[in-house]
Amino acid sequence: MPLKRLMLLYLLFPVFLFSQTTGKVIKISDGDTITLLLEGNQQKKIGLAKVDCPENEQRFGKNTMFYRLLR
């Protein structure tokens, strides 16, 4: 019986590890940071991985933000 539980846990672990959350983008802070509205009106600030955009204070930072808004 413990072996069956261990096998079930082994098979379901990736499901829990890589589960996804859905939400609506309500704000773009800069080129690689967004704010999501999740269930229950909860807001979560997310930094996008492997996206290298200039920050607002850096050269072309404002242009990057407007480009992301238009896409």
GROMACS .gro file of C-alpha atoms in nm:
model
   71
    1MET     CA    1   0.000   0.000   0.000
    2PRO     CA    2   0.274   0.260   0.079
    3LEU     CA    3   0.437   0.180  -0.255
    4LYS     CA    4   0.115   0.266  -0.441
    5ARG     CA    5   0.092   0.600  -0.259
    6LEU     CA    6   0.453   0.677  -0.337
    7MET     CA    7   0.400   0.595  -0.705
    8LEU     CA    8   0.089   0.816  -0.718
    9LEU     CA    9   0.277   1.102  -0.554
   10TYR     CA   10   0.565   1.054  -0.798
   11LEU     CA   11   0.327   1.072  -1.096
   12LEU     CA   12   0.129   1.374  -0.971
   13PHE     CA   13   0.423   1.580  -0.845
   14PRO     CA   14   0.492   1.748  -1.184
   15VAL     CA   15   0.125   1.854  -1.204
   16PHE     CA   16   0.155   2.045  -0.877
   17LEU     CA   17   0.499   2.178  -0.958
   18PHE     CA   18   0.413   2.317  -1.302
   19SER     CA   19   0.055   2.428  -1.248
   20GLN     CA   20  -0.042   2.751  -1.418
   21THR     CA   21  -0.230   3.055  -1.296
   22THR     CA   22  -0.446   3.266  -1.522
   23GLY     CA   23  -0.528   3.633  -1.482
   24LYS     CA   24  -0.582   3.960  -1.661
   25VAL     CA   25  -0.299   4.208  -1.722
   26ILE     CA   26  -0.404   4.534  -1.560
   27LYS     CA   27  -0.076   4.727  -1.559
   28ILE     CA   28   0.258   4.727  -1.738
   29SER     CA   29   0.517   4.881  -1.508
   30ASP     CA   30   0.800   4.870  -1.759
   31GLY     CA   31   0.903   4.647  -2.048
   32ASP     CA   32   0.941   4.327  -1.848
   33THR     CA   33   0.717   4.374  -1.541
   34ILE     CA   34   0.339   4.337  -1.540
   35THR     CA   35   0.063   4.333  -1.278
   36LEU     CA   36  -0.201   4.061  -1.302
   37LEU     CA   37  -0.551   4.060  -1.159
   38LEU     CA   38  -0.618   3.711  -1.023
   39GLU     CA   39  -0.933   3.550  -0.886
   40GLY     CA   40  -1.077   3.727  -0.585
   41ASN     CA   41  -0.949   4.069  -0.706
   42GLN     CA   42  -0.598   3.979  -0.590
   43GLN     CA   43  -0.314   4.162  -0.767
   44LYS     CA   44   0.023   4.000  -0.836
   45LYS     CA   45   0.329   4.174  -0.981
   46ILE     CA   46   0.521   3.948  -1.221
   47GLY     CA   47   0.863   3.988  -1.379
   48LEU     CA   48   0.883   3.819  -1.719
   49ALA     CA   49   1.168   3.568  -1.743
   50LYS     CA   50   1.426   3.595  -2.021
   51VAL     CA   51   1.292   3.933  -2.135
   52ASP     CA   52   1.558   4.201  -2.125
   53CYS     CA   53   1.396   4.542  -2.166
   54PRO     CA   54   1.535   4.875  -2.050
   55GLU     CA   55   1.391   5.011  -1.728
   56ASN     CA   56   1.187   5.332  -1.741
   57GLU     CA   57   1.482   5.545  -1.628
   58GLN     CA   58   1.717   5.399  -1.889
   59ARG     CA   59   1.758   5.509  -2.247
   60PHE     CA   60   1.456   5.406  -2.460
   61GLY     CA   61   1.272   5.282  -2.149
   62LYS     CA   62   0.950   5.472  -2.221
   63ASN     CA   63   0.954   5.357  -2.586
   64THR     CA   64   0.974   4.994  -2.472
   65MET     CA   65   0.674   5.034  -2.243
   66PHE     CA   66   0.462   5.185  -2.522
   67TYR     CA   67   0.569   4.909  -2.761
   68ARG     CA   68   0.457   4.643  -2.512
   69LEU     CA   69   0.121   4.822  -2.472
   70LEU     CA   70   0.058   4.814  -2.846
   71ARG     CA   71   0.137   4.444  -2.895
   0.00000   0.00000   0.00000
